[in-house]
Short mmCIF file of C-alpha atoms in Angstrom, two decimals:
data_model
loop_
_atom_site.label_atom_id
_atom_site.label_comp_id
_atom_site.label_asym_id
_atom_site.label_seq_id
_atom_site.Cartn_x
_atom_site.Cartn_y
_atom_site.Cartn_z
CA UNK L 199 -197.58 33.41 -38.94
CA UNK L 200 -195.43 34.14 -36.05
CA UNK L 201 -196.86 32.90 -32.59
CA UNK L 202 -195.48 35.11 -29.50
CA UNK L 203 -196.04 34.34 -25.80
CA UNK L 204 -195.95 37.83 -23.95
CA UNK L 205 -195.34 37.02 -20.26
CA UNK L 206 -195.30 39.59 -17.26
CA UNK L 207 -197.34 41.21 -20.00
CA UNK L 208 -198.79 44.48 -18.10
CA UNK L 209 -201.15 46.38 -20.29
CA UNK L 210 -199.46 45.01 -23.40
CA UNK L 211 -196.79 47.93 -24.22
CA UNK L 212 -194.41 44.77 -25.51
CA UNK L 213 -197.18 43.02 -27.49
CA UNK L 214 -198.90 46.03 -29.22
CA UNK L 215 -195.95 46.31 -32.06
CA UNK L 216 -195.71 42.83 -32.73
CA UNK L 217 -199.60 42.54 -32.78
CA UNK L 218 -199.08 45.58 -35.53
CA UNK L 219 -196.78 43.41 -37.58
CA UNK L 220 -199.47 40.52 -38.01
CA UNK L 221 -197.63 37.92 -35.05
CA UNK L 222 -200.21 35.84 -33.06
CA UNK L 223 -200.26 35.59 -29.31
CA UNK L 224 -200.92 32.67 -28.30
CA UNK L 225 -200.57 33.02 -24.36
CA UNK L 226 -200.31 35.90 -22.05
CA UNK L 227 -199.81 36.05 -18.64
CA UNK L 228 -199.98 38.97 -15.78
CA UNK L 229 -201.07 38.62 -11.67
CA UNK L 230 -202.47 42.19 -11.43
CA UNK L 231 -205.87 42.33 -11.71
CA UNK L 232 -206.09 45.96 -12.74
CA UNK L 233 -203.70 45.77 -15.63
CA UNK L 234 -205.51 42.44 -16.97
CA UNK L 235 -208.32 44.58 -17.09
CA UNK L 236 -206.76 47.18 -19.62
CA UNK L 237 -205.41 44.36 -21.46
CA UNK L 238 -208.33 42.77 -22.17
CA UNK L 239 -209.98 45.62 -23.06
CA UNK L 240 -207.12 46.44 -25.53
CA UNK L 241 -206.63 43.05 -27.01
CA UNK L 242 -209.59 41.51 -26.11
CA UNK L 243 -207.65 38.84 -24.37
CA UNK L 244 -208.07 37.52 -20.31
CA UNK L 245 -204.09 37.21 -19.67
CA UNK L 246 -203.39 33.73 -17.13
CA UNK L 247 -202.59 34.86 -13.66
CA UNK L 248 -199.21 33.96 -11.95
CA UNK L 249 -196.54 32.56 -14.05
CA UNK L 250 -194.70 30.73 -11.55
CA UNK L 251 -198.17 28.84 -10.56
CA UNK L 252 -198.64 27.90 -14.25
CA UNK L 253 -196.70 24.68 -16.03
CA UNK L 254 -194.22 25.22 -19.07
CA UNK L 255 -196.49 22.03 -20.30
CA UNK L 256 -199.50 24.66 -20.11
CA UNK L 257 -197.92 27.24 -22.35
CA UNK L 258 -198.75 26.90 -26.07
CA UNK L 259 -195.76 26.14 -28.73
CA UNK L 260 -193.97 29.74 -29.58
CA UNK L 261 -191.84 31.07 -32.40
CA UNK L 262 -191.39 34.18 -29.99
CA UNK L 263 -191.22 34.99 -26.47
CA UNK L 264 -191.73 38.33 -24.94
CA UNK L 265 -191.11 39.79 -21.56
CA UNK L 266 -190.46 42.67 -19.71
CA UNK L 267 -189.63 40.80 -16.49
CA UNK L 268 -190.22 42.91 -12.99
CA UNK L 269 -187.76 45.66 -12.89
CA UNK L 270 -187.98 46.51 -9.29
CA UNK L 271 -185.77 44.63 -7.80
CA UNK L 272 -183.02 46.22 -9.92
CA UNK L 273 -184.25 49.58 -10.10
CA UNK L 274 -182.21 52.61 -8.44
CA UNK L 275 -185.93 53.69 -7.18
CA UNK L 276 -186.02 50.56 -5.08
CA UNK L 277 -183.83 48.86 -2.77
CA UNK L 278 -182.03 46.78 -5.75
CA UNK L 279 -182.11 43.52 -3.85
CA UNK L 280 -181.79 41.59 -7.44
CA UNK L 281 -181.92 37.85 -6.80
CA UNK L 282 -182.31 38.39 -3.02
CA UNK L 283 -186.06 39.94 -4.15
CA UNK L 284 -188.52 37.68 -5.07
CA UNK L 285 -189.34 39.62 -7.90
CA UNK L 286 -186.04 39.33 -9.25
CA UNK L 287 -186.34 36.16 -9.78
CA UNK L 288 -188.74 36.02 -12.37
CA UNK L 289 -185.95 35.72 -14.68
CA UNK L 290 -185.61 31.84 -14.18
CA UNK L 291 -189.31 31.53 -14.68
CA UNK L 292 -188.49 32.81 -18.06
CA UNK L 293 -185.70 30.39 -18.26
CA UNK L 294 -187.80 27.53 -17.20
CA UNK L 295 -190.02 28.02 -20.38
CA UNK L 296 -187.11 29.01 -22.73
CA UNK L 297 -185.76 25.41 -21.55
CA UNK L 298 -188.77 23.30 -22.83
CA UNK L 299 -190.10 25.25 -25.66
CA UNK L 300 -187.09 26.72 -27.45
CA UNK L 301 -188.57 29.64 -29.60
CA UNK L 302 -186.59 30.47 -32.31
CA UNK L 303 -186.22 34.25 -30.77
CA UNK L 304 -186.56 36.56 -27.50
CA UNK L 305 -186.97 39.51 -26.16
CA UNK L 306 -186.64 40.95 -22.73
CA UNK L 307 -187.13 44.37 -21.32
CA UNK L 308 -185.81 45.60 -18.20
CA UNK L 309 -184.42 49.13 -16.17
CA UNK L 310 -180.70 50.35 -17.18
CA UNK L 311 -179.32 49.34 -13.16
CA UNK L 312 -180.00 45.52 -14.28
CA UNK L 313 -176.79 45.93 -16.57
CA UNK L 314 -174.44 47.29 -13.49
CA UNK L 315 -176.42 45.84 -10.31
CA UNK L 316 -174.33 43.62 -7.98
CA UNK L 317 -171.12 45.17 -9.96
CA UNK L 318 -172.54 43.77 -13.23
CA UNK L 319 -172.82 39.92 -12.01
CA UNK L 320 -176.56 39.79 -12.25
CA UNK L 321 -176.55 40.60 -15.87
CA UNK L 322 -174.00 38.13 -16.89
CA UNK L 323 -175.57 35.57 -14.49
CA UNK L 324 -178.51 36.65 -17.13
CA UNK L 325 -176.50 36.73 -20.45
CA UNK L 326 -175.02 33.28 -19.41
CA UNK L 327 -178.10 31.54 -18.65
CA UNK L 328 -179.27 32.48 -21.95
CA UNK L 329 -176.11 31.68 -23.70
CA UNK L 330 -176.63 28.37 -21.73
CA UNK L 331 -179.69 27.17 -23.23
CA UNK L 332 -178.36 28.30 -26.64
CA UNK L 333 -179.41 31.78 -27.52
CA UNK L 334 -177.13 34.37 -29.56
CA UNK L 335 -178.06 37.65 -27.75
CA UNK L 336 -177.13 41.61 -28.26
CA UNK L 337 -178.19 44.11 -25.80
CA UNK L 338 -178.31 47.46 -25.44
CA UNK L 339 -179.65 50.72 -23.22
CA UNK L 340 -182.16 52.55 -25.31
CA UNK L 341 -183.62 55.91 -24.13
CA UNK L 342 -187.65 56.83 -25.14
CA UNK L 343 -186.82 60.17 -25.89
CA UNK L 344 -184.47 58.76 -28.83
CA UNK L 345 -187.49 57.20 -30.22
CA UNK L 346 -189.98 60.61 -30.44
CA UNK L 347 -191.34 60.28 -26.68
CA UNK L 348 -191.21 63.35 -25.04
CA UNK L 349 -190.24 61.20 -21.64
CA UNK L 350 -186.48 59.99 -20.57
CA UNK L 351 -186.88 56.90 -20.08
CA UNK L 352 -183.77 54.41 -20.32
CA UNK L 353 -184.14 50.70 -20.57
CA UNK L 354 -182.15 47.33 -21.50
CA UNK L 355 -183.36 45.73 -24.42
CA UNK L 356 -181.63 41.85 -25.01
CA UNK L 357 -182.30 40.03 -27.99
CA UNK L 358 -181.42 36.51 -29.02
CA UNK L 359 -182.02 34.12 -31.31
CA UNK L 360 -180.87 30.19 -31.84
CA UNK L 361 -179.82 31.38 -34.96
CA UNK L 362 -176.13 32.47 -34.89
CA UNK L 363 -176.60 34.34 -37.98
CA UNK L 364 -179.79 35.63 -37.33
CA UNK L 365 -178.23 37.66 -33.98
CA UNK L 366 -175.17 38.94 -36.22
CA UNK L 367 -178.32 40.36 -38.38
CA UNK L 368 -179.65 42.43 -36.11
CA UNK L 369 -178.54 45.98 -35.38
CA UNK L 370 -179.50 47.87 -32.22
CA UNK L 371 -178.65 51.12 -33.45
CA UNK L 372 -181.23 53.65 -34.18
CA UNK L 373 -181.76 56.96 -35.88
CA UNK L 374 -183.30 59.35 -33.19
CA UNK L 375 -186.10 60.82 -33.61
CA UNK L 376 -187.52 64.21 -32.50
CA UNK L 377 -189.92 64.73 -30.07
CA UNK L 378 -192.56 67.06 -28.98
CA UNK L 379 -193.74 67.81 -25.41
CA UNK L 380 -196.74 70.05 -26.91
CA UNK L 381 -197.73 67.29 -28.97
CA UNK L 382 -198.09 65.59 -25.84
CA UNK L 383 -200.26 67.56 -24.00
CA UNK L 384 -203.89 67.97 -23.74
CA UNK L 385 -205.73 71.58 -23.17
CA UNK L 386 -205.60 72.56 -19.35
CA UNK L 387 -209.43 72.94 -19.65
CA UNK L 388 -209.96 69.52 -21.14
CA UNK L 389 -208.10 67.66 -18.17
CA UNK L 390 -209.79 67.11 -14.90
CA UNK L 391 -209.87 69.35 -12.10
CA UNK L 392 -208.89 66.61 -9.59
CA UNK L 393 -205.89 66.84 -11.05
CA UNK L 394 -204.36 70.49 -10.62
CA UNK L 395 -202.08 70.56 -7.55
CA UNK L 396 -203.30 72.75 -4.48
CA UNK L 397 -202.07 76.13 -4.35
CA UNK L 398 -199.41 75.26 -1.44
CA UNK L 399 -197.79 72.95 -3.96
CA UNK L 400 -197.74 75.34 -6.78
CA UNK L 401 -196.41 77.99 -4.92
CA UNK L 402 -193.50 75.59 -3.20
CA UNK L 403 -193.16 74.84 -7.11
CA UNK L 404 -192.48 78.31 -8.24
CA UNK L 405 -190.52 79.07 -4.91
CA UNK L 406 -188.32 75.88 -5.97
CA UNK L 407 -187.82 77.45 -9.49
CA UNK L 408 -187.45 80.81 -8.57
CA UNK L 409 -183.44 81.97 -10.48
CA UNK L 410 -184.49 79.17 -12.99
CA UNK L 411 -185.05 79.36 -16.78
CA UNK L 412 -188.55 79.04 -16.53
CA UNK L 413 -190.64 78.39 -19.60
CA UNK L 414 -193.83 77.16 -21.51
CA UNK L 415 -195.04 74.33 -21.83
CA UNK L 416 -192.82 72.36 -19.95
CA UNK L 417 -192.87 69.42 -16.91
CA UNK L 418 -191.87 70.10 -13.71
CA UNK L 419 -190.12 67.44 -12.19
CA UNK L 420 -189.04 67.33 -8.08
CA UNK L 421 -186.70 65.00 -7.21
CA UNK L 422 -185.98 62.62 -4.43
CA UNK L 423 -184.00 65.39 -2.60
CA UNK L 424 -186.87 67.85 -3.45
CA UNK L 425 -184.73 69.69 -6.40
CA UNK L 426 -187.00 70.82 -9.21
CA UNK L 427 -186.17 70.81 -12.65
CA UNK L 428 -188.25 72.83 -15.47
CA UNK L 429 -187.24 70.30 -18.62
CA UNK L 430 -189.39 70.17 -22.06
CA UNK L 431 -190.11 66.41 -21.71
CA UNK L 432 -190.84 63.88 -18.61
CA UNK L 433 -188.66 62.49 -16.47
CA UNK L 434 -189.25 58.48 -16.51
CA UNK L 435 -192.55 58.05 -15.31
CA UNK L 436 -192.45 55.55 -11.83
CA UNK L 437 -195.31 53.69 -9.77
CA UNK L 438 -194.03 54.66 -6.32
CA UNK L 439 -192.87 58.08 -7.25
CA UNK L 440 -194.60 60.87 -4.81
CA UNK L 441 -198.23 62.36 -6.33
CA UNK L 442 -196.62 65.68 -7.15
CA UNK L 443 -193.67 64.72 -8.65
CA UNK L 444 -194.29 65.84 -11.92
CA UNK L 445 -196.24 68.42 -12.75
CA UNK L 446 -197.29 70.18 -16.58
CA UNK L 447 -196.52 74.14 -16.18
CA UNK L 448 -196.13 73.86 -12.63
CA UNK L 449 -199.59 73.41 -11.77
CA UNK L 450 -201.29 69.87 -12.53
CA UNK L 451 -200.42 66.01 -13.01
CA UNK L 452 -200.53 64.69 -16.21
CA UNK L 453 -203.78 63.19 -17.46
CA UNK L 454 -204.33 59.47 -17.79
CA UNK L 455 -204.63 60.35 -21.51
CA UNK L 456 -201.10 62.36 -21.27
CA UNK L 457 -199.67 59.32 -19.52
CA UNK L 458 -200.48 57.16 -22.13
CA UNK L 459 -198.87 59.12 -24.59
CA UNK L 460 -195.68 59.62 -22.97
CA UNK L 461 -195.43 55.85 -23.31
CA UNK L 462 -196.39 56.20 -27.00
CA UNK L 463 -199.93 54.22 -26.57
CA UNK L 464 -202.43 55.34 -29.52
CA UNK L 465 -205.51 57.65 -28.18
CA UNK L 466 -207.46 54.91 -29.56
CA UNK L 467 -206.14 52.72 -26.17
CA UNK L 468 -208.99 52.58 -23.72
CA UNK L 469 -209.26 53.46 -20.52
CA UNK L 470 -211.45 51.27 -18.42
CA UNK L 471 -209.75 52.13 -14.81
CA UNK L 472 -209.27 54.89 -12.25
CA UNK L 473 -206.65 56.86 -13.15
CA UNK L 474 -204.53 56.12 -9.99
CA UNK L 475 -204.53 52.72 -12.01
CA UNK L 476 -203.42 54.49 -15.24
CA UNK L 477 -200.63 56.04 -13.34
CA UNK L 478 -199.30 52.97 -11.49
CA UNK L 479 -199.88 50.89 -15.24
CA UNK L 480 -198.02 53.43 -17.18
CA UNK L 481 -195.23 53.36 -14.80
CA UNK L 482 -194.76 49.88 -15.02
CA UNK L 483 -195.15 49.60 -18.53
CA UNK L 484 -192.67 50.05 -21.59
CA UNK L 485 -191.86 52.96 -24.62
CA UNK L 486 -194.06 51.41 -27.27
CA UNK L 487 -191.84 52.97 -30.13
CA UNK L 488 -188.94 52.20 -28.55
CA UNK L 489 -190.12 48.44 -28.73
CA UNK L 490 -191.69 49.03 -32.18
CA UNK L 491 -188.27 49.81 -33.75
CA UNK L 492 -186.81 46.66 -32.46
CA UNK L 493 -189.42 44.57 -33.27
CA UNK L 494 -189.60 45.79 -36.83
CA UNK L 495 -185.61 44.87 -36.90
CA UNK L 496 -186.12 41.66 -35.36
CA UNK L 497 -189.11 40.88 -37.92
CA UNK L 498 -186.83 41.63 -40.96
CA UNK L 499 -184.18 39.37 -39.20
CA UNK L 500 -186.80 36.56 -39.14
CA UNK L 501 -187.81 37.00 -42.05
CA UNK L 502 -184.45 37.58 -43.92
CA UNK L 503 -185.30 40.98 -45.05
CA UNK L 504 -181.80 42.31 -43.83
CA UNK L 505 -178.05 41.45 -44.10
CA UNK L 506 -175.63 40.67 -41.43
CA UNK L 507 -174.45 43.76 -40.08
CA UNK L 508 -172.41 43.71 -37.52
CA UNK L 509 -169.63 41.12 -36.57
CA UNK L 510 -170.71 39.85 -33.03
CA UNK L 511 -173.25 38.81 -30.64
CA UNK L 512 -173.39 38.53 -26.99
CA UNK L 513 -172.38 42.03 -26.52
CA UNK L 514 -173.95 44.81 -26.21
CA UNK L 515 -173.84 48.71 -26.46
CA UNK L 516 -174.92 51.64 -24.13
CA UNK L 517 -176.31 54.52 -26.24
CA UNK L 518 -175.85 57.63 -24.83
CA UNK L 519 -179.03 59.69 -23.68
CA UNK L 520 -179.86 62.84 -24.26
#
């Protein structure tokens, strides 16, 4: 059996496929109280607090680390500060455990401007410290609605393994997959009424759209320059982002359960928080199929169900969105 660490962990988006695929987690770790909350209700684990308060010594040996470091400090959303933002670097914390417990594989998860912030030198200031303490690594961008989420959500994914072989196993190209915004959706009368905007927003809405191909069911999503868009999936959903941002038909948030799903979380995930929780946790978390289709390749990989495949490692490949 497998053992995993899953660090930075959230509400376990990273963990969930890997749980699926019969790996053991043998440590967790996340500061917010609120997410620990859903995670423990979800996987019936208490996640450690603060990483960098918590000794490599204290971490349990790993076959497998996961993390899907804090993305804020390289997101175009924020002020992209990188390194110079405390929460950029996280990183070496994961480098400080990679250094004394050597896992035979990794994955990290992180926003699209990581891979051109500072001109590109934060990334390979990444992809050489990993390279330095041994790992083969291919990366790529990877968009949600590739993988049958009706949300456009684009995201690194980096891979390595000690295993020179085992890197030049592993493809990161995908099939895509269809997906369905109705499928999405719950029934206007099931969702709460808190959550249908006032009628001063949804007629600034249709004002905003007015010339516009207009149609049904669809999100509505308002910019950071206040331009509206009527698209048939979400745009990536974002913890600072204004209330009204998006809005299904034009006339109410999305539900905590609608949230979920655009993230590709089962209905069966529970909800045990407010749902200005849900929104924040959803935002910060990760396109569970997205991660499920790389951690079924990396599981065939270590478990040499697959071929080489493609000549190199430490490169990587941006895959165009939709």
């Amino acid at each position: 059996m497998i053992r995993f660490i899953d660090l930075f962990a959230g509400i376990g988006g990273i963990r969930l496929p890997f749980d699926e695929l019969g790996y053991r987690c043998v440590f967790s770790s996340e500061w917010d109280r609120a997410a620990a909350l859903t995670y423990r209700a979800n996987f019936g684990d208490e996640p450690k607090g603060d990483i960098t308060q918590i000794a490599a010594d204290d971490i349990p040996p790993h076959e497998l680390l996961l993390a899907g470091f804090p993305c804020q400090a390289f997101s175009i959303m924020g002020k992209m500060e990188g390194f110079g933002d405390t929460r950029g670097t996280m990183f070496f914390e994961i480098a400080r455990i990679l250094e004394r417990h050597r896992p035979r594989a990794i994955l990290l998860e992180n926003v699209k401007q990581l891979t051109t912030h500072d001109r590109g030198r934060t990334f390979q200031t990444i992809l050489r410290t990993l390279s330095a303490l041994g790992y083969h690594l291919k990366w790529a961008v990877l968009n949600a609605l590739d993988f049958g989420l009706a949300q456009k959500r684009e995201r690194v994914i980096i891979v390595g393994f000690l295993d020179k072989g085992q890197c030049e196993a592993l493809s990161l190209n995908f099939p895509k997959k269809s997906y369905s915004l109705p499928d999405t959706l719950e029934r206007d009368e099931d969702v709460d009424r808190s959550l249908f905007a006032s009628e001063r927003i949804v007629e600034k809405r249709r004002e905003s759209v007015r010339g516009k191909r207009v149609f049904y069911p669809s999100v509505w999503h308002e910019n950071k320059s206040g331009n509206v868009s009527v698209l048939d999936h979400a745009c990536a959903l974002r913890t600072g982002a204004s209330y009204n941002y998006l809005l299904v038909n034009g006339v109410r948030r999305p539900s905590a359960r609608e949230l979920l799903r655009l993230q590709g979380f089962p209905d069966t995930f529970r909800i045990v928080v407010p749902y200005a929780e849900i929104r924040r946790q959803t935002g910060n978390s990760v396109a569970v199929p997205m991660i499920r289709a790389v951690a079924r390749r990396m599981d065939s990989v270590i478990n040499n169900r697959t071929t080489r495949n493609t000549p190199s490692c430490a490169t990587g490949a941006t895959l165009s969105p939709r």
